[in-house]
Short mmCIF file of C-alpha atoms and ligand atoms in Angstrom, two decimals:
data_model
loop_
_atom_site.label_atom_id
_atom_site.label_comp_id
_atom_site.label_asym_id
_atom_site.label_seq_id
_atom_site.Cartn_x
_atom_site.Cartn_y
_atom_site.Cartn_z
CA MET A 826 0.00 0.00 0.00
CA VAL A 827 2.85 2.37 0.86
CA MET A 828 4.41 1.62 -2.56
CA ALA A 829 1.12 2.48 -4.30
CA ILE A 830 0.84 5.83 -2.50
CA VAL A 831 4.49 6.69 -3.26
CA LEU A 832 3.95 5.92 -6.96
CA VAL A 833 0.84 8.11 -7.14
CA LEU A 834 2.76 10.95 -5.48
CA ILE A 835 5.64 10.57 -7.97
CA VAL A 836 3.23 10.68 -10.92
CA VAL A 837 1.29 13.70 -9.63
CA GLY A 838 4.52 15.47 -8.64
CA SER A 839 6.13 14.90 -12.05
CA VAL A 840 3.10 16.21 -13.95
CA LEU A 841 2.81 19.28 -11.72
CA PHE A 842 6.56 19.92 -12.03
CA HIS A 843 6.33 19.96 -15.82
CA LEU A 844 3.27 22.21 -15.79
CA PHE A 845 4.68 24.76 -13.34
CA SER A 846 8.45 24.40 -13.74
CA PRO A 847 10.30 27.68 -14.38
CA TRP A 848 12.94 25.73 -16.33
CA TRP A 849 11.48 25.67 -19.78
CA THR A 850 13.05 26.63 -23.11
CA THR A 851 14.23 30.21 -23.65
CA PRO A 852 11.95 32.38 -25.85
CA LEU A 853 12.25 31.36 -29.50
CA ALA A 854 14.28 33.77 -31.68
CA SER A 855 14.13 31.96 -35.03
CA ASN A 856 11.72 30.35 -37.47
CA TRP A 857 12.05 26.92 -35.81
CA GLN A 858 8.73 26.74 -33.98
CA THR A 859 8.54 23.18 -35.35
CA MET A 860 11.55 22.23 -33.19
CA ASP A 861 9.56 23.22 -30.12
CA ASP A 862 6.47 21.44 -31.44
CA THR A 863 8.49 18.24 -31.91
CA LEU A 864 9.79 18.53 -28.38
CA THR A 865 6.26 19.04 -27.07
CA ILE A 866 4.94 16.03 -29.01
CA THR A 867 7.73 13.86 -27.57
CA LEU A 868 7.09 15.11 -24.07
CA VAL A 869 3.32 14.55 -24.31
CA ILE A 870 3.63 11.02 -25.73
CA THR A 871 6.27 9.91 -23.21
CA GLY A 872 4.31 11.71 -20.47
CA ILE A 873 1.09 9.82 -21.29
CA PHE A 874 2.94 6.49 -21.22
CA PHE A 875 4.72 7.42 -17.98
CA VAL A 876 1.40 8.22 -16.26
CA ALA A 877 -0.45 5.20 -17.73
CA ILE A 878 2.23 2.62 -16.86
CA ASN A 879 2.71 3.89 -13.31
CA LEU A 880 -1.04 4.08 -12.65
CA PHE A 881 -1.40 0.52 -13.98
CA VAL A 882 1.27 -0.62 -11.49
CA VAL A 883 -0.64 1.21 -8.72
CA TYR A 884 -3.88 -0.54 -9.78
CA ALA A 885 -2.15 -3.96 -9.82
CA LEU A 886 -0.57 -3.34 -6.42
CA ILE A 887 -3.95 -2.60 -4.86
CA ARG A 888 -6.10 -5.09 -6.78
CA TYR A 889 -3.77 -8.05 -6.26
CA ARG A 890 -2.30 -7.27 -2.86
CA HIS A 891 -1.74 -10.21 -0.55
CA ARG A 892 -4.64 -11.15 1.73
CA GLU A 893 -5.25 -14.26 3.81
CA GLY A 894 -7.35 -16.87 2.07
CA ARG A 895 -7.15 -15.34 -1.43
CA PRO A 896 -5.87 -17.49 -4.23
CA ARG A 897 -2.42 -16.54 -5.54
CA ALA A 898 -2.15 -14.80 -8.94
CA ALA A 899 -1.61 -17.21 -11.80
CA HIS A 900 1.79 -17.21 -13.57
CA GLU A 901 1.21 -16.68 -17.29
CA PRO A 902 4.50 -16.30 -19.18
CA GLU A 903 2.96 -16.51 -22.67
CA ASN A 904 -0.01 -14.46 -23.85
CA ARG A 905 -0.04 -14.09 -27.60
CA ALA A 906 -2.97 -11.67 -27.79
CA LEU A 907 -1.38 -9.32 -25.23
CA GLU A 908 2.03 -9.52 -26.91
CA ARG A 909 0.46 -8.64 -30.25
CA TRP A 910 -1.20 -5.56 -28.79
CA LEU A 911 1.98 -4.47 -27.04
CA ILE A 912 3.99 -4.79 -30.27
CA ILE A 913 1.42 -2.78 -32.24
CA GLY A 914 1.09 -0.17 -29.49
CA THR A 915 4.84 0.41 -29.04
CA SER A 916 5.42 0.46 -32.82
CA VAL A 917 2.80 3.18 -33.31
CA GLY A 918 4.20 5.09 -30.33
CA ILE A 919 7.79 4.98 -31.58
CA ALA A 920 6.74 5.99 -35.11
CA ALA A 921 4.81 8.92 -33.66
CA LEU A 922 7.92 9.93 -31.70
CA LEU A 923 10.32 9.69 -34.66
CA ALA A 924 8.24 10.88 -37.64
CA PRO A 925 7.87 14.58 -36.66
CA GLY A 926 11.61 14.80 -35.99
CA LEU A 927 12.46 13.35 -39.42
CA VAL A 928 10.17 15.86 -41.15
CA VAL A 929 11.63 18.79 -39.21
CA TYR A 930 15.21 17.58 -39.82
CA ALA A 931 14.61 17.31 -43.57
CA ASN A 932 13.47 20.96 -43.60
CA TYR A 933 16.31 21.94 -41.29
CA VAL A 934 19.05 20.93 -43.75
CA ARG A 935 17.22 22.00 -46.95
CA SER A 936 17.88 25.73 -47.10
CA PRO A 937 15.98 28.31 -49.18
CA PRO A 938 17.94 29.26 -52.33
CA ASP A 939 18.31 32.93 -51.34
CA ALA A 940 19.85 32.18 -47.94
CA LEU A 941 22.87 34.17 -46.76
CA VAL A 942 25.82 31.78 -46.47
CA LEU A 943 27.76 31.79 -43.19
CA GLU A 944 30.63 29.44 -42.51
CA VAL A 945 31.30 28.55 -38.89
CA LEU A 946 34.73 27.12 -38.09
CA GLY A 947 35.27 25.35 -34.79
CA LEU A 948 38.73 24.80 -33.36
CA GLN A 949 40.06 24.16 -29.88
CA TRP A 950 38.59 26.32 -28.30
CA GLN A 951 37.26 29.11 -30.40
CA TRP A 952 34.80 29.93 -33.15
CA HIS A 953 35.69 31.75 -36.37
CA TYR A 954 33.33 32.81 -39.17
CA ARG A 955 33.55 33.40 -42.91
CA PHE A 956 31.17 34.93 -45.47
CA PRO A 957 31.48 34.54 -49.24
CA GLY A 958 32.50 37.83 -50.87
CA ALA A 959 30.91 39.64 -53.80
CA ASP A 960 30.98 36.49 -55.97
CA GLY A 961 28.71 34.70 -53.51
CA LYS A 962 31.04 31.69 -53.38
CA LEU A 963 33.21 30.44 -50.54
CA GLY A 964 36.74 29.59 -51.57
CA ALA A 965 37.94 25.99 -51.31
CA THR A 966 39.67 25.00 -48.09
CA ASP A 967 42.03 22.28 -47.01
CA ALA A 968 43.75 21.45 -43.75
CA ARG A 969 47.15 21.61 -45.43
CA PHE A 970 46.70 25.35 -46.08
CA VAL A 971 46.17 26.08 -42.39
CA GLN A 972 49.18 28.04 -41.18
CA GLY A 973 50.23 31.39 -39.80
CA GLY A 974 48.24 34.08 -41.57
CA ASN A 975 45.70 31.61 -43.00
CA PRO A 976 43.82 30.23 -40.00
CA PHE A 977 40.84 29.25 -42.18
CA GLY A 978 42.92 27.03 -44.47
CA ILE A 979 41.65 28.80 -47.60
CA ASP A 980 43.24 27.60 -50.85
CA PRO A 981 45.38 30.60 -51.96
CA SER A 982 45.10 29.56 -55.62
CA ASP A 983 41.27 29.50 -55.64
CA ALA A 984 39.94 32.73 -57.16
CA ALA A 985 36.60 32.25 -55.35
CA GLY A 986 38.32 32.55 -51.99
CA GLN A 987 40.09 35.87 -52.55
CA ASP A 988 37.08 38.03 -51.69
CA ASP A 989 35.85 35.87 -48.78
CA LEU A 990 35.14 37.97 -45.70
CA LEU A 991 36.86 36.70 -42.57
CA VAL A 992 35.86 37.03 -38.93
CA ALA A 993 38.78 35.78 -36.85
CA SER A 994 36.96 36.44 -33.57
CA ASN A 995 34.20 34.67 -31.68
CA GLU A 996 31.43 37.14 -32.53
CA VAL A 997 29.46 37.25 -35.76
CA HIS A 998 26.62 39.53 -36.87
CA LEU A 999 23.54 38.48 -38.87
CA PRO A 1000 20.72 40.45 -40.47
CA LEU A 1001 17.28 40.22 -38.91
CA GLY A 1002 14.63 38.29 -40.86
CA LYS A 1003 16.89 36.84 -43.56
CA PRO A 1004 17.42 33.07 -43.91
CA VAL A 1005 20.99 32.01 -43.13
CA LEU A 1006 22.60 28.81 -44.39
CA VAL A 1007 25.23 27.75 -41.86
CA LEU A 1008 28.09 25.57 -43.11
CA ILE A 1009 30.20 24.10 -40.33
CA ARG A 1010 33.77 22.87 -40.34
CA SER A 1011 36.21 21.76 -37.67
CA HIS A 1012 40.00 21.99 -37.66
CA ASP A 1013 40.68 19.42 -34.98
CA VAL A 1014 38.02 17.45 -33.10
CA LEU A 1015 34.25 17.16 -32.89
CA HIS A 1016 32.56 20.42 -31.81
CA ASP A 1017 28.91 21.46 -31.97
CA PHE A 1018 27.71 24.96 -32.77
CA TYR A 1019 24.60 25.58 -30.68
CA VAL A 1020 22.56 28.76 -30.20
CA PRO A 1021 19.70 27.79 -27.86
CA PRO A 1022 17.24 30.63 -28.68
CA PHE A 1023 17.46 29.67 -32.39
CA ARG A 1024 16.79 25.99 -31.52
CA ALA A 1025 19.63 25.39 -33.95
CA ARG A 1026 22.72 23.27 -33.49
CA MET A 1027 24.93 21.04 -35.57
CA ASN A 1028 28.07 18.99 -35.06
CA SER A 1029 31.23 20.29 -36.68
CA VAL A 1030 33.07 17.21 -37.85
CA PRO A 1031 36.73 17.27 -38.92
CA GLY A 1032 37.00 16.57 -42.65
CA GLN A 1033 33.42 17.36 -43.60
CA VAL A 1034 31.07 20.30 -43.99
CA SER A 1035 27.77 19.97 -42.16
CA ARG A 1036 24.84 22.32 -42.66
CA PHE A 1037 21.59 23.74 -41.35
CA TRP A 1038 19.63 26.93 -41.85
CA PHE A 1039 17.52 29.29 -39.83
CA THR A 1040 15.98 32.75 -39.98
CA PRO A 1041 16.67 34.99 -36.97
CA THR A 1042 13.40 36.64 -35.98
CA VAL A 1043 14.32 38.65 -32.88
CA ALA A 1044 17.18 41.17 -32.68
CA GLY A 1045 19.65 40.61 -29.85
CA ARG A 1046 23.02 39.22 -28.83
CA TYR A 1047 22.92 35.47 -28.34
CA GLU A 1048 25.47 33.14 -26.89
CA ALA A 1049 26.67 30.31 -29.10
CA LEU A 1050 28.09 27.41 -27.19
CA CYS A 1051 29.93 24.25 -28.03
CA ALA A 1052 27.72 21.25 -27.33
CA GLN A 1053 30.22 18.42 -27.75
CA LEU A 1054 32.85 17.60 -25.18
CA CYS A 1055 35.96 18.62 -27.12
CA GLY A 1056 38.76 18.78 -24.57
CA VAL A 1057 39.74 20.67 -21.44
CA GLY A 1058 38.69 24.08 -22.82
CA HIS A 1059 35.22 22.88 -23.86
CA PRO A 1060 33.14 24.69 -21.19
CA ASN A 1061 34.67 27.99 -22.23
CA MET A 1062 34.34 27.54 -25.99
CA ARG A 1063 31.82 30.32 -26.44
CA GLY A 1064 30.82 32.55 -29.29
CA PHE A 1065 28.23 35.23 -29.88
CA VAL A 1066 25.70 35.90 -32.61
CA VAL A 1067 24.43 39.47 -32.90
CA VAL A 1068 21.15 39.79 -34.81
CA GLU A 1069 20.53 43.34 -36.02
CA GLU A 1070 18.74 45.41 -38.68
CA PRO A 1071 20.03 44.66 -42.22
CA ALA A 1072 21.53 48.16 -42.57
CA ALA A 1073 23.58 47.76 -39.39
CA PHE A 1074 24.64 44.28 -40.51
CA GLN A 1075 25.80 45.60 -43.89
CA ALA A 1076 27.85 48.32 -42.21
CA TRP A 1077 29.46 45.73 -39.93
CA GLN A 1078 30.13 43.34 -42.81
CA ALA A 1079 31.62 46.08 -45.00
CA ALA A 1080 34.41 46.53 -42.44
CA LEU A 1081 35.50 42.87 -42.58
CA PRO A 1082 38.83 42.11 -44.26
CA THR A 1083 38.84 39.95 -47.38
CA PHE A 1084 41.09 36.89 -47.53
CA ALA A 1085 43.24 38.61 -50.18
CA LYS A 1086 43.74 41.58 -47.87
CA THR A 1087 44.86 39.39 -44.97
CA GLN A 1088 47.47 37.82 -47.27
CA VAL A 1089 49.14 41.14 -48.06
CA LYS A 1090 51.95 41.66 -45.58
CA ALA A 1091 51.19 45.03 -44.04
CA ALA A 1092 54.12 47.26 -43.16
CA PRO A 1093 54.65 47.01 -39.39
CA ALA A 1094 52.74 49.79 -37.67
CA PRO A 1095 54.96 52.14 -35.69
CA ALA A 1096 54.97 51.05 -32.06
CA PRO A 1097 52.97 53.45 -29.93
CA GLU A 1098 55.27 55.48 -27.69
CA GLY A 1099 54.91 56.71 -24.14
CA ALA A 1100 52.39 55.93 -21.44
CA ALA A 1101 49.36 56.49 -23.70
CA GLY A 1102 50.84 54.08 -26.26
CA ALA A 1103 51.48 51.47 -23.59
CA GLY A 1104 47.88 51.81 -22.39
CA ALA A 1105 46.58 51.35 -25.93
CA ARG A 1106 48.78 48.25 -26.34
CA VAL A 1107 47.42 46.72 -23.13
CA GLU A 1108 43.88 47.48 -24.28
CA GLN A 1109 44.59 45.86 -27.66
CA GLY A 1110 46.01 42.83 -25.85
CA ARG A 1111 42.87 42.54 -23.74
CA ALA A 1112 40.70 42.56 -26.87
CA LEU A 1113 42.96 39.96 -28.51
CA ALA A 1114 42.79 37.64 -25.49
CA GLU A 1115 39.02 37.79 -25.83
CA SER A 1116 38.81 37.32 -29.62
CA LYS A 1117 41.55 34.70 -29.95
CA GLY A 1118 39.93 32.58 -27.30
CA CYS A 1119 42.79 32.81 -24.76
CA VAL A 1120 40.23 33.54 -22.06
CA ALA A 1121 38.85 30.03 -22.52
CA CYS A 1122 41.89 28.69 -20.68
CA HIS A 1123 43.44 31.65 -18.82
CA THR A 1124 41.66 33.69 -16.17
CA ILE A 1125 42.74 37.11 -14.92
CA ASP A 1126 41.36 36.72 -11.39
CA GLY A 1127 43.80 34.16 -10.01
CA THR A 1128 41.67 31.07 -10.61
CA PRO A 1129 43.65 28.35 -12.38
CA ARG A 1130 41.84 26.89 -15.39
CA VAL A 1131 43.29 24.78 -18.18
CA GLY A 1132 46.29 27.07 -18.29
CA PRO A 1133 47.85 29.24 -15.61
CA THR A 1134 45.99 32.37 -14.55
CA TRP A 1135 47.52 35.57 -15.89
CA LYS A 1136 47.10 37.30 -12.55
CA GLY A 1137 50.59 37.56 -11.12
CA LEU A 1138 52.05 35.33 -13.85
CA TYR A 1139 54.49 37.93 -15.10
CA GLY A 1140 57.51 38.03 -12.80
CA LYS A 1141 56.77 34.59 -11.34
CA THR A 1142 59.17 31.65 -11.58
CA GLU A 1143 57.59 28.63 -13.25
CA THR A 1144 58.77 25.07 -12.83
CA MET A 1145 58.98 22.94 -15.95
CA GLU A 1146 58.00 19.28 -16.19
CA ASP A 1147 61.70 18.30 -16.18
CA GLY A 1148 62.37 20.28 -12.99
CA ALA A 1149 64.01 23.26 -14.69
CA ARG A 1150 62.89 26.69 -13.50
CA ALA A 1151 62.29 29.75 -15.60
CA LEU A 1152 61.43 33.37 -14.83
CA VAL A 1153 58.28 34.51 -16.64
CA ASP A 1154 59.52 37.63 -18.37
CA GLU A 1155 58.90 39.18 -21.75
CA ALA A 1156 61.23 36.78 -23.57
CA TYR A 1157 59.62 33.76 -21.86
CA LEU A 1158 56.09 34.87 -22.82
CA ARG A 1159 57.09 35.60 -26.40
CA SER A 1160 58.75 32.26 -26.94
CA PHE A 1161 55.99 30.35 -25.14
CA ILE A 1162 53.13 31.96 -27.11
CA SER A 1163 55.02 31.53 -30.39
CA ASP A 1164 55.77 27.86 -29.74
CA PRO A 1165 53.58 26.55 -26.92
CA THR A 1166 54.77 22.94 -27.10
CA ALA A 1167 58.51 23.66 -26.94
CA ARG A 1168 58.43 23.33 -23.15
CA ARG A 1169 56.06 21.87 -20.64
CA VAL A 1170 55.07 23.71 -17.49
CA LYS A 1171 54.57 21.43 -14.50
CA GLY A 1172 50.93 21.01 -13.54
CA PHE A 1173 49.44 22.02 -16.87
CA PRO A 1174 48.46 19.81 -19.80
CA PRO A 1175 50.42 20.57 -23.00
CA VAL A 1176 47.29 21.58 -24.94
CA MET A 1177 47.87 25.20 -25.82
CA PRO A 1178 47.26 25.72 -29.56
CA LYS A 1179 49.71 27.66 -31.67
CA MET A 1180 48.23 31.09 -32.37
CA ASP A 1181 48.66 32.98 -35.58
CA LEU A 1182 49.74 36.34 -34.29
CA SER A 1183 51.45 39.20 -36.03
CA GLN A 1184 54.44 40.82 -34.30
CA GLU A 1185 52.19 43.70 -33.27
CA GLU A 1186 49.58 41.36 -31.83
CA LEU A 1187 52.21 39.43 -29.92
CA ASP A 1188 53.52 42.73 -28.46
CA ALA A 1189 50.00 43.66 -27.36
CA LEU A 1190 49.27 40.28 -25.80
CA VAL A 1191 52.57 40.25 -23.88
CA ALA A 1192 51.94 43.84 -22.72
CA TYR A 1193 48.51 42.81 -21.47
CA ILE A 1194 49.82 39.76 -19.57
CA GLN A 1195 52.59 41.93 -18.18
CA SER A 1196 50.03 44.46 -16.91
CA LEU A 1197 48.41 41.67 -14.91
CA GLY A 1198 51.73 40.58 -13.39
CA SER A 1199 52.88 40.82 -9.80
CA ALA A 1200 53.51 44.33 -8.41
CA PRO A 1201 57.33 44.10 -8.08
CA ALA A 1202 57.62 42.78 -11.62
CA GLN A 1203 55.55 45.67 -12.95
CA ALA A 1204 57.59 48.20 -11.01
CA ALA A 1205 60.80 46.75 -12.44
CA THR A 1206 59.37 47.01 -15.96
CA GLU A 1207 58.32 50.59 -15.42
CA GLN A 1208 61.83 51.38 -14.21
CA LYS A 1209 63.20 49.88 -17.41
CA GLU A 1210 60.76 51.90 -19.56
CA LYS A 1211 61.77 55.14 -17.82
CA ALA A 1212 65.47 54.45 -18.31
CA PRO A 1213 67.00 56.24 -21.29
CA ARG A 1214 67.23 54.03 -24.36
CU1 CUA B 2276 34.30 22.58 -28.81
CU2 CUA B 2276 33.27 21.55 -26.93
#
């Protein structure tokens, strides 16, 4: 009897929880109402079966409970009629669960012909984006072209790739109300580009291009997260999608560099001088740490993550895996960032990816890390800066 009451309470509690739970999906910001409908259908069907099966157990517990003098229940291992009905019932139930999903998925990967093409590139542990240029075609890519200055691996000999617009940061903009075809690639392992309010996600699989489409229907800034466990930096592999009016999107897109432009070696910008210049360099370094995904593994508040925190790192003495010790100074940071696997710091996995940084970017990043260093180290640096050159 106690069992029966507990079961009834579980059933009633579960139904009430689902009806009144504050943890439901975020408001929809795309055309994929059918995703939500499919979820609702699944929940209703499984919910009905959950209630029916548990209430049947409650009924059997009460109806056939043990009492003195009553005959025992008969053991009936074979019942063809019942088995037939169970097979038919579960088959219909499973078909009803799967069919709506198949229909929605078919629509999900079949994009409208006028869709804006956006390529999403996942790599440990950052997101990059690419748009086709004026020709409307994305240039061919191959892993063997991935190197310093060509993080997307675009084929330099493909004319279609020259005008491709590159976003080498984790934030992309999209125009409101226009269908977007998303093509997804990965440079290393399995990732999954997922923007919950769009109800849209797709695995990025090394060696293949996967696809889906959606139309953003509400302006805003949405977080894109990686939904496949892809290594130690996975929880911090975040991106952002900004949905805005088409005019604002066009202005943003017009400022993006083309692939051809990124291949022209720019003359090194004159290093900013004086205190104001140093401040600008630190600020540039902070922005770089954000856009290059460094912040996925390095905090600035002293908490260790995948890599060492940058708070107090500069001026500290690090111990290597082989017991050697090294002072973290400018030269150390430069050589480590340029070739992260050359030495192994004790206590940290050797997972830091090689960044493609220009000399100017490397200066800025080192200046930023330096600005977060320990007080004596900073003072010593300032002394050095003040000294006549
Ligand atoms: Cu990329 Cu998880």
